[in-house]
Short mmCIF file of C-alpha atoms in Angstrom, two decimals:
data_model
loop_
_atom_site.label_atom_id
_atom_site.label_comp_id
_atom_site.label_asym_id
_atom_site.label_seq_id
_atom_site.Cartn_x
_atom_site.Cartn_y
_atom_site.Cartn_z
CA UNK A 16 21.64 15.37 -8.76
CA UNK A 17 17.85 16.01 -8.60
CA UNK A 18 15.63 13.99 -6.40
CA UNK A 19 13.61 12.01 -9.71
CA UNK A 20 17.62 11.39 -10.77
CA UNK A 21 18.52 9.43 -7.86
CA UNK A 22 16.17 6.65 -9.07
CA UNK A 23 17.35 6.78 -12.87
CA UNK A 24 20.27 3.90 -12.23
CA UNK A 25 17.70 1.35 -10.89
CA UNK A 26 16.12 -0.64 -13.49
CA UNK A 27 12.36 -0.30 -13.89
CA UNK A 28 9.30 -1.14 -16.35
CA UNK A 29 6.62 2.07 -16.01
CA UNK A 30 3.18 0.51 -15.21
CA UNK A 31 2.06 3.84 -14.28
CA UNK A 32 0.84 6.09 -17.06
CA UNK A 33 1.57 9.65 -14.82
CA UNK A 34 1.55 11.28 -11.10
CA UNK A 35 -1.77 10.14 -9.37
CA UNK A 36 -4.15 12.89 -8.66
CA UNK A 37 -4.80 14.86 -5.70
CA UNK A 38 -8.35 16.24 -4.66
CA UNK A 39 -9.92 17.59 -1.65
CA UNK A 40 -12.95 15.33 -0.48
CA UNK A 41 -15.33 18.49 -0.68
CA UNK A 42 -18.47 16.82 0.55
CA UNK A 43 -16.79 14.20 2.96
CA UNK A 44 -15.83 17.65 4.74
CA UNK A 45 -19.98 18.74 4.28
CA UNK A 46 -21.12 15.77 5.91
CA UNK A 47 -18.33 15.78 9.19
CA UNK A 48 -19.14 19.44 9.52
CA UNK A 49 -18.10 20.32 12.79
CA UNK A 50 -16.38 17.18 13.90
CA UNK A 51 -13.86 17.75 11.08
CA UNK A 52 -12.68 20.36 13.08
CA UNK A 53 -11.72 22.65 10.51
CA UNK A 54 -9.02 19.68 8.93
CA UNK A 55 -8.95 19.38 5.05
CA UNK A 56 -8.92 16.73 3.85
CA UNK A 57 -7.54 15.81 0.67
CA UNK A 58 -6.65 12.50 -0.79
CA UNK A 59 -3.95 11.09 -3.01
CA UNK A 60 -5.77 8.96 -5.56
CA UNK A 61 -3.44 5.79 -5.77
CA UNK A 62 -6.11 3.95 -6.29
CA UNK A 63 -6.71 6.14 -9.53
CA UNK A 64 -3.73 3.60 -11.89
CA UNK A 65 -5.21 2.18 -15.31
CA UNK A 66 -3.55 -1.63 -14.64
CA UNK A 67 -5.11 -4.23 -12.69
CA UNK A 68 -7.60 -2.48 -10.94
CA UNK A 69 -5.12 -0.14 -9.60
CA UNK A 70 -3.32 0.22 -6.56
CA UNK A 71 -0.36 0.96 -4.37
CA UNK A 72 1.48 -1.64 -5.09
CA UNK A 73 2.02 -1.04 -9.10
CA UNK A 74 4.60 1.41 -7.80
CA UNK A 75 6.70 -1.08 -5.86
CA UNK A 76 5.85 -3.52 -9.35
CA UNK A 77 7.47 -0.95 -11.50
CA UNK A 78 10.80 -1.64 -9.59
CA UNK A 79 10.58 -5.36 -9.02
CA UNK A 80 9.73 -5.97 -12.51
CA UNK A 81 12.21 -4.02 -14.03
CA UNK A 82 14.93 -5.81 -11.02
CA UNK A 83 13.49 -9.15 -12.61
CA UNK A 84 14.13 -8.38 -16.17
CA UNK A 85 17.12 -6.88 -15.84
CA UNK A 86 18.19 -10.76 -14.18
CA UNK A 87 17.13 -12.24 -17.09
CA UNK A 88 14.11 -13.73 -15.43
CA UNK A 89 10.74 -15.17 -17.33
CA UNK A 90 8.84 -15.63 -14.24
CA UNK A 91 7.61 -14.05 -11.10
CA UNK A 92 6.61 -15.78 -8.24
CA UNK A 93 4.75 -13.47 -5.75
CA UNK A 94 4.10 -13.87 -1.76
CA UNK A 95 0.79 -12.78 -0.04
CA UNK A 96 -2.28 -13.55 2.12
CA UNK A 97 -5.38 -14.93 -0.03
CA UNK A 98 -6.53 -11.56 -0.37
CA UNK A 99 -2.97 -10.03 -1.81
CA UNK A 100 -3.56 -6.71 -3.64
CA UNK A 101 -0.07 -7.02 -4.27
CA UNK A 102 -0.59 -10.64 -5.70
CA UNK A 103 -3.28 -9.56 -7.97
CA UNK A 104 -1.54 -6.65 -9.23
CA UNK A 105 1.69 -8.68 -10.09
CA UNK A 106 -0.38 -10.78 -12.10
CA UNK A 107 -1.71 -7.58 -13.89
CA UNK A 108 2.17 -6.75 -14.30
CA UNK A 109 3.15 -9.94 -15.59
CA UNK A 110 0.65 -10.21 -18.01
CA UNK A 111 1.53 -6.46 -19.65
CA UNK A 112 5.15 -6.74 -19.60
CA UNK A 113 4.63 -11.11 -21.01
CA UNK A 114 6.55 -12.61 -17.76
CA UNK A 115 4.58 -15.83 -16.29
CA UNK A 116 3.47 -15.11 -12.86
CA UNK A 117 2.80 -17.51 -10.15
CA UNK A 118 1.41 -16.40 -6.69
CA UNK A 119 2.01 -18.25 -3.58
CA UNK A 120 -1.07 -17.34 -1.30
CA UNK A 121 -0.90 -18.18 2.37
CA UNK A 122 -4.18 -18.56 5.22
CA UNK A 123 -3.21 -15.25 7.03
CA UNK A 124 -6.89 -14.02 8.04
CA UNK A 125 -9.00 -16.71 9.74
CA UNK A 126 -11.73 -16.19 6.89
CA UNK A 127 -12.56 -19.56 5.35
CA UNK A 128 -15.51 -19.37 3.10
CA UNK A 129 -15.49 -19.64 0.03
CA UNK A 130 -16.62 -15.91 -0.70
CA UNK A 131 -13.06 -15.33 0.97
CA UNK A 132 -11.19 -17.84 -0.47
CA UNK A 133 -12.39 -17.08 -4.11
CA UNK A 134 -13.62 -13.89 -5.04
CA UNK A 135 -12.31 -10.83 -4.70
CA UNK A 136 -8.64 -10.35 -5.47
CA UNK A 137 -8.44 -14.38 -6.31
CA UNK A 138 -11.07 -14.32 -9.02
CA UNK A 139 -8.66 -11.70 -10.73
CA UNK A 140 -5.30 -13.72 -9.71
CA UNK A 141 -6.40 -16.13 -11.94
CA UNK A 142 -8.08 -13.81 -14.96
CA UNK A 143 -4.39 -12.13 -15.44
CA UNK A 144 -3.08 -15.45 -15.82
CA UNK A 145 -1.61 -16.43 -12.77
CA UNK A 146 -0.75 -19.80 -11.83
CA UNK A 147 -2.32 -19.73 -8.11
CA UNK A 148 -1.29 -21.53 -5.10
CA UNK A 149 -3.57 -21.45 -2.42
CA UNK A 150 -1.83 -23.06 0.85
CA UNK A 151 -3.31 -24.77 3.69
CA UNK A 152 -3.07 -23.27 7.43
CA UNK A 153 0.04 -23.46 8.75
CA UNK A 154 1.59 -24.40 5.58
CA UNK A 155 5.27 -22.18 4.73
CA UNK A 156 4.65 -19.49 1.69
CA UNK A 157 8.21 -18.77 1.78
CA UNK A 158 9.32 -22.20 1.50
CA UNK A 159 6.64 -22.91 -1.20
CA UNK A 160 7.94 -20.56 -3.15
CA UNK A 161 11.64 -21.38 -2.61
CA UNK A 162 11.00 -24.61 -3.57
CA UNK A 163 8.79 -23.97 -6.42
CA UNK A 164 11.41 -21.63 -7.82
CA UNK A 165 13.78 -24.56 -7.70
CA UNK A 166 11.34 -26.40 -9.69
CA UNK A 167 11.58 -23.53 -12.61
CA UNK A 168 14.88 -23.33 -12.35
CA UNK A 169 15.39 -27.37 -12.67
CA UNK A 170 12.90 -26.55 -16.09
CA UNK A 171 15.30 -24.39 -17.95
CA UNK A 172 13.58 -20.98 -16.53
CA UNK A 173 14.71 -18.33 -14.29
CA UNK A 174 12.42 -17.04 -11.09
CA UNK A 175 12.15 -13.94 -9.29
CA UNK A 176 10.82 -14.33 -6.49
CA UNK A 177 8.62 -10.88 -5.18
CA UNK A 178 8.54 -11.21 -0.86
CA UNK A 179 5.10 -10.17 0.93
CA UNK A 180 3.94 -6.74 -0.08
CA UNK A 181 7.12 -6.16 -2.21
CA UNK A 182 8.54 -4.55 0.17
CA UNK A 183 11.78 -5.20 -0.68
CA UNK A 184 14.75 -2.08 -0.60
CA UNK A 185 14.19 -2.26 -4.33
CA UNK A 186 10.43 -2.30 -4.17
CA UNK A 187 9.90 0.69 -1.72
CA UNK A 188 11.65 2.87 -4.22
CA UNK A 189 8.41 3.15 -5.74
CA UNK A 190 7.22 4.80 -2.84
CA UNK A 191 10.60 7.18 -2.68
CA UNK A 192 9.49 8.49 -5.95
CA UNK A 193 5.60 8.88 -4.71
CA UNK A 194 7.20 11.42 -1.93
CA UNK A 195 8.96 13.28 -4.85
CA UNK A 196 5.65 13.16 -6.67
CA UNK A 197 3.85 14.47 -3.52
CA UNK A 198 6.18 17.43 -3.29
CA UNK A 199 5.99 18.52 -6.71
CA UNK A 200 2.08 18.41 -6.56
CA UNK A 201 1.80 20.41 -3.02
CA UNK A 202 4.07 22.94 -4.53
CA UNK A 203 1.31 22.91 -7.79
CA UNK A 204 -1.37 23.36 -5.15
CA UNK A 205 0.43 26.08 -2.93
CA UNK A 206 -0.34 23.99 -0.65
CA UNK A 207 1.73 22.11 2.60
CA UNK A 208 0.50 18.89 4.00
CA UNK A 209 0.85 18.94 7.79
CA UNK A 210 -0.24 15.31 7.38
CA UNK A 211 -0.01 12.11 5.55
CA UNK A 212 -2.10 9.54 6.38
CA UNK A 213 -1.57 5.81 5.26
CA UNK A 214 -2.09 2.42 6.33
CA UNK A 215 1.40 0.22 7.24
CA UNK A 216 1.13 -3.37 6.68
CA UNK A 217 4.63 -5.06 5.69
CA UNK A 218 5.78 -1.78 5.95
CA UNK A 219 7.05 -0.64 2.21
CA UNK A 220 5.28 2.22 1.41
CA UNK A 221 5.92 3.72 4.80
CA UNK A 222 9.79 3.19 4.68
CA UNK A 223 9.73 4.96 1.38
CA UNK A 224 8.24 7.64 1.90
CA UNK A 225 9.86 8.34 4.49
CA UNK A 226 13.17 7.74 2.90
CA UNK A 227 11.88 10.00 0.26
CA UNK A 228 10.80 12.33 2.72
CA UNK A 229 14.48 12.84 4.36
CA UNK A 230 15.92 13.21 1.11
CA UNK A 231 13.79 15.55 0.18
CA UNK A 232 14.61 17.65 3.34
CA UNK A 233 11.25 17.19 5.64
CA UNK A 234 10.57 15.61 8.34
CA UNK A 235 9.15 12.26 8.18
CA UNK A 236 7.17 12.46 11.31
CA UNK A 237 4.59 14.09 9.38
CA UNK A 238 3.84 10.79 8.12
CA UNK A 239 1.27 8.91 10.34
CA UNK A 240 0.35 5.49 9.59
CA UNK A 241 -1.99 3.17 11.14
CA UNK A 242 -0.57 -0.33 11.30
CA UNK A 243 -2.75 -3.09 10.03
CA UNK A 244 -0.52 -6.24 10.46
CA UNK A 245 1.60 -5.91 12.89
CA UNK A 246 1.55 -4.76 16.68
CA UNK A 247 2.34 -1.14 16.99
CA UNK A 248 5.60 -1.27 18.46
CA UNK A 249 6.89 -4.07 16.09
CA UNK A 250 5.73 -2.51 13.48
CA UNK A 251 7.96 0.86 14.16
CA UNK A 252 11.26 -1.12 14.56
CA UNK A 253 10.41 -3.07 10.91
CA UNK A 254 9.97 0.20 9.20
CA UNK A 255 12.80 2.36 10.86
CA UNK A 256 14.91 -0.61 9.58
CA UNK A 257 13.49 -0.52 5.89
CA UNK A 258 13.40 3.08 5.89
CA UNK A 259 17.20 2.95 6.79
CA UNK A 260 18.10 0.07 4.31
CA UNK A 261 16.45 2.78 1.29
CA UNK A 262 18.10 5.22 2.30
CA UNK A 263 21.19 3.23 2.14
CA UNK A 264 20.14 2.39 -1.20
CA UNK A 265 20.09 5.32 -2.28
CA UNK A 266 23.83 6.39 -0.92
CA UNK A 267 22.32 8.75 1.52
CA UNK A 268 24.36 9.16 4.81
CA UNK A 269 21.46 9.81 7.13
CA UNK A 270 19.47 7.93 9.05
CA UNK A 271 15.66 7.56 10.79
CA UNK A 272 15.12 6.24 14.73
CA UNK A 273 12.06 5.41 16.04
CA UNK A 274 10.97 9.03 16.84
CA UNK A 275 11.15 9.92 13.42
CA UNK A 276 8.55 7.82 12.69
CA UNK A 277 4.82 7.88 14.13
CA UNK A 278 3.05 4.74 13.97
CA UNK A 279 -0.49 3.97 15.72
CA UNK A 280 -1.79 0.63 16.94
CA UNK A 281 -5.19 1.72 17.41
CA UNK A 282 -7.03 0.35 14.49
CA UNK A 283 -5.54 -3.19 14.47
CA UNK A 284 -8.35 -4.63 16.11
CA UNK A 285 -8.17 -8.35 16.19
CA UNK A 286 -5.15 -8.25 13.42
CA UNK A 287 -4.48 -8.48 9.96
CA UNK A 288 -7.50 -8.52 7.63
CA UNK A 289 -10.00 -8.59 10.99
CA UNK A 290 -12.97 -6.28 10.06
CA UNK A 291 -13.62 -3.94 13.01
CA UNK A 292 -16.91 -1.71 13.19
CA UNK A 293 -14.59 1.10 13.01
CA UNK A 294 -13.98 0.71 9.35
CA UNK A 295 -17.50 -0.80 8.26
CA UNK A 296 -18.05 2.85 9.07
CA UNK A 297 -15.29 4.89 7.50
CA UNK A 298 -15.55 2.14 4.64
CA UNK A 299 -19.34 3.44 4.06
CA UNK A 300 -18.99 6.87 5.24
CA UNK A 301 -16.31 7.37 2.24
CA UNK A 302 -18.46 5.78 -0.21
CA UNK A 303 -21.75 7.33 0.61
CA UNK A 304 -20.00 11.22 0.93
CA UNK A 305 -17.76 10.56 -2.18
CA UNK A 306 -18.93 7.98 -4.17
CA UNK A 307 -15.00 6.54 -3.24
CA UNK A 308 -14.07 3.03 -2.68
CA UNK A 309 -11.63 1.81 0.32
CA UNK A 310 -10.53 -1.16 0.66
CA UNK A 311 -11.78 -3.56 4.43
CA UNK A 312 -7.96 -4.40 4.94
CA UNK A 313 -5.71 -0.87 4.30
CA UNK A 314 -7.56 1.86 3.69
CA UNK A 315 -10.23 1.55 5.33
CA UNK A 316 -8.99 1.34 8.81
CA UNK A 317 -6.32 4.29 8.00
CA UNK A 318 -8.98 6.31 7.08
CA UNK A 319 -11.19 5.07 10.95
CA UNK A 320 -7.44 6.19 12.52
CA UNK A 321 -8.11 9.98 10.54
CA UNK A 322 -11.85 10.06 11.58
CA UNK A 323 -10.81 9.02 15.29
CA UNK A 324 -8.06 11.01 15.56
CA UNK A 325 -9.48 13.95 13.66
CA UNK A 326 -12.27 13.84 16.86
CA UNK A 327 -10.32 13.03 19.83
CA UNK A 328 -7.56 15.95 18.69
CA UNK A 329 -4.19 14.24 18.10
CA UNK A 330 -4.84 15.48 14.45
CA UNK A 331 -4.78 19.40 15.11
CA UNK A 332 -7.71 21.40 13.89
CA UNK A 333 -7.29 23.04 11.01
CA UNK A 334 -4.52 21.15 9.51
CA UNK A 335 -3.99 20.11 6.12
CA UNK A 336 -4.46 16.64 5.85
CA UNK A 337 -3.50 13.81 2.96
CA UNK A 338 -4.43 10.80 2.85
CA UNK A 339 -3.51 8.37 0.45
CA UNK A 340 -5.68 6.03 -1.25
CA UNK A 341 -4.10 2.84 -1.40
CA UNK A 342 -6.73 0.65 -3.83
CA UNK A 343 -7.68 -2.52 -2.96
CA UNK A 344 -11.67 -2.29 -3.77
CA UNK A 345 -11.57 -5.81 -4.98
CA UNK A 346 -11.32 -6.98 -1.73
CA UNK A 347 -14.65 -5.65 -0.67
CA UNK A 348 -16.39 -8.12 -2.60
CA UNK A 349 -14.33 -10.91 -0.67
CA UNK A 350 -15.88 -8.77 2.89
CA UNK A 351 -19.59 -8.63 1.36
CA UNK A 352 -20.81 -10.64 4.83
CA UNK A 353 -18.89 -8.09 6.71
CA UNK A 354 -19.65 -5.20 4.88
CA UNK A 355 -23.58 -6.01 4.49
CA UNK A 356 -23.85 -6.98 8.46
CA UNK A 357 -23.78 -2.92 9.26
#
C-alpha cells in the first residue's frame, strides 16, 4: 500500500485545492547575510490555502469534517482560546461544506481589551457564520460545549464536537499526509531537508508529522518544534503520546519515545499567546525581507527559535532548513498594541 493510500479508508471533505508551495526566502537569506550561517532557508507555505484565510489547521478540518459527516452530524461545535485559528477556520469549513458551526472560545491569554477580544480571528468567527461563545475566566470550554451539545441533541440535531486545535488521532492525519506531501516535493526539488521547523501548541501537527515521518522511513528527530503552550518537557510527553496514538491509527507497529522527538522551550516566554520581543522581531523581520505574514502566537516565535538557533549553532551551518508557515495573520490585527510598541 502506498503512503497517500493509507489515508484513503478515513473519511474526509478536501478543503484544500492542492500541495502547498515550497520557496526559498531568497532575500530573508540577503538581509541575515552572515549570521545565516550559510542555512537555507525555505518555507512551506501553509499559510498559502484559498478557505478562510488559510491555515494549518484546514488540514486537520479536512478529517474532522469528513469524521462529522460521515456520523450523520449537522453541526460542529469547536474548542479554542479567543484567538483560535482553528476556530475561525472551522467556521470557514462549516460554512463551505453547509454544517452550522458553533465555537466555544475560552480566556486563555490574559489579553482583555477589546482589540483582543474582538478583532482579529473573532471578527471572522462570526462573518462565516458562527454562533460564538465567548466564556468568562475561569469558566470550563469543555463542559460548555458538552453541555451545549446536549442542548442540540435535546433539539432534534446531532453535534460533533472538534477538541482544542483538532488535534484529535483523526485530526492529525492531516498532518500525516502534509509529511507525504513534503517528501514528494523535496524529491521535486532534489532537495533533503535536514530541518523542519514548526511551532507545537496542542501538539497535532507535530504528532503527525512525525507519524508521517516514521512511516515514511525518516527519522522524526529532524523535526524541531518550538513549543508555544505548554512547558517544554510536558509538551514532549503530549506529543510522543499523540504521535503514538496515529501511528496506531494507522496499523503501524512502531513506535516514537521521547528522543525521537526534539522539542524546545525557549521561546515560550511568559506562555501561551504572551508576545515576547523575540518575535516582534522575527514577526517584522519576515515581513519587511519577504513581504510574508506570521502570525504573534505560532509562527512567529518558531521562526525567533530558527533565528536564535540559526546564531547560537544548534542549527548547523549550512543546512537545509524548512520551515513551515502555519497562517494565522488574522491574529496580528488582535496584537496591533504589541506589534506597534517595537
Amino acid at each position: 500500500m502506498s503512503q497517500p493510500d493509507l489515508l484513503s479508508r478515513f473519511p474526509r471533505v478536501r478543503l484544500i485545492a492542492g500541495p502547498t508551495p515550497i520557496q526559498r526566502l531568497d532575500r530573508l537569506e540577503q538581509l541575515l547575510g552572515d549570521r545565516r550561517a550559510g542555512v537555507s532557508i525555505w518555507a512551506k507555505r501553509d499559510d498559502f490555502m484559498e478557505l478562510g484565510g488559510g491555515g494549518n489547521k484546514l488540514r486537520k478540518l479536512e478529517f474532522l469534517v469528513g469524521q462529522a459527516k460521515s456520523e450523520g452530524c449537522d453541526t460542529v461545535i469547536a474548542i479554542g482560546g479567543v484567538q483560535s485559528n482553528f476556530a475561525r477556520l472551522a467556521a470557514a469549513a462549516c460554512a463551505k461544506t453547509g454544517l452550522a458551526c458553533e465555537l466555544v472560545l475560552a480566556q486563555m491569554v490574559p489579553r482583555d481589551s477589546s482589540i483582543y477580544q474582538g478583532n482579529g480571528n473573532v471578527l471572522l468567527d462570526r462573518l462565516f457564520g458562527a454562533r460564538v461563545h465567548i466564556l468568562a475566566k475561569g469558566e470550563d470550554a469543555s463542559k460548555f460545549a458538552t453541555d451545549r451539545a446536549s442542548e442540540i441533541t435535546a433539539a432534534g440535531r446531532k453535534a460533533f464536537m472538534a477538541t482544542l486545535g483538532g488535534s484529535t488521532p483523526t485530526g492529525c492525519l492531516g498532518y500525516v499526509d502534509c509529511a507525504f506531501e513534503i517528501a514528494l516535493q523535496s524529491a521535486e526539488l532534489g532537495l533533503d531537508f535536514d530541518q523542519i521547523i514548526i511551532p507545537n501548541g496542542s501538539g497535532g501537527m507535530h504528532a503527525g508529522l512525525a507519524a508521517g515521518m516514521v512511516v515514511a522511513g525518516k527519522d522524526p528527530s529532524r523535526i524541531r518544534a518550538y513549543t508555544v503552550l505548554s512547558a517544554e518537557n510536558a509538551s514532549l510527553l503530549a506529543t510522543v503520546d499523540k504521535t503514538n496514538v496515529v501511528l496506531a491509527l494507522l496499523s503501524k507497529s512502531e513506535r516514537v519515545g521521547p528522543k525521537d522527538l526534539e522539542i524546545s522551550g525557549t521561546q515560550l516566554g511568559d506562555g501561551y499567546g504572551a508576545p515576547t520581543p523575540d518575535m516582534v522581531e522575527a514577526v517584522a523581520i519576515v515581513g519587511r525581507s519577504e513581504g510574508l505574514l506570521l502570525d504573534p502566537v505560532y509562527g512567529g516565535k518558531a521562526f525567533a527559535g530558527l533565528l536564535s538557533d540559526i546564531q547560537n549553532g544548534t542549527i548547523s551551518p549550512g543546512t537545509n532548513v524548512l520551515f513551515v508557515m502555519t497562517g494565522g495573520s488574522p491574529g496580528l490585527y488582535a496584537y496591533a498594541d504589541a506589534l506597534n510598541s517595537n
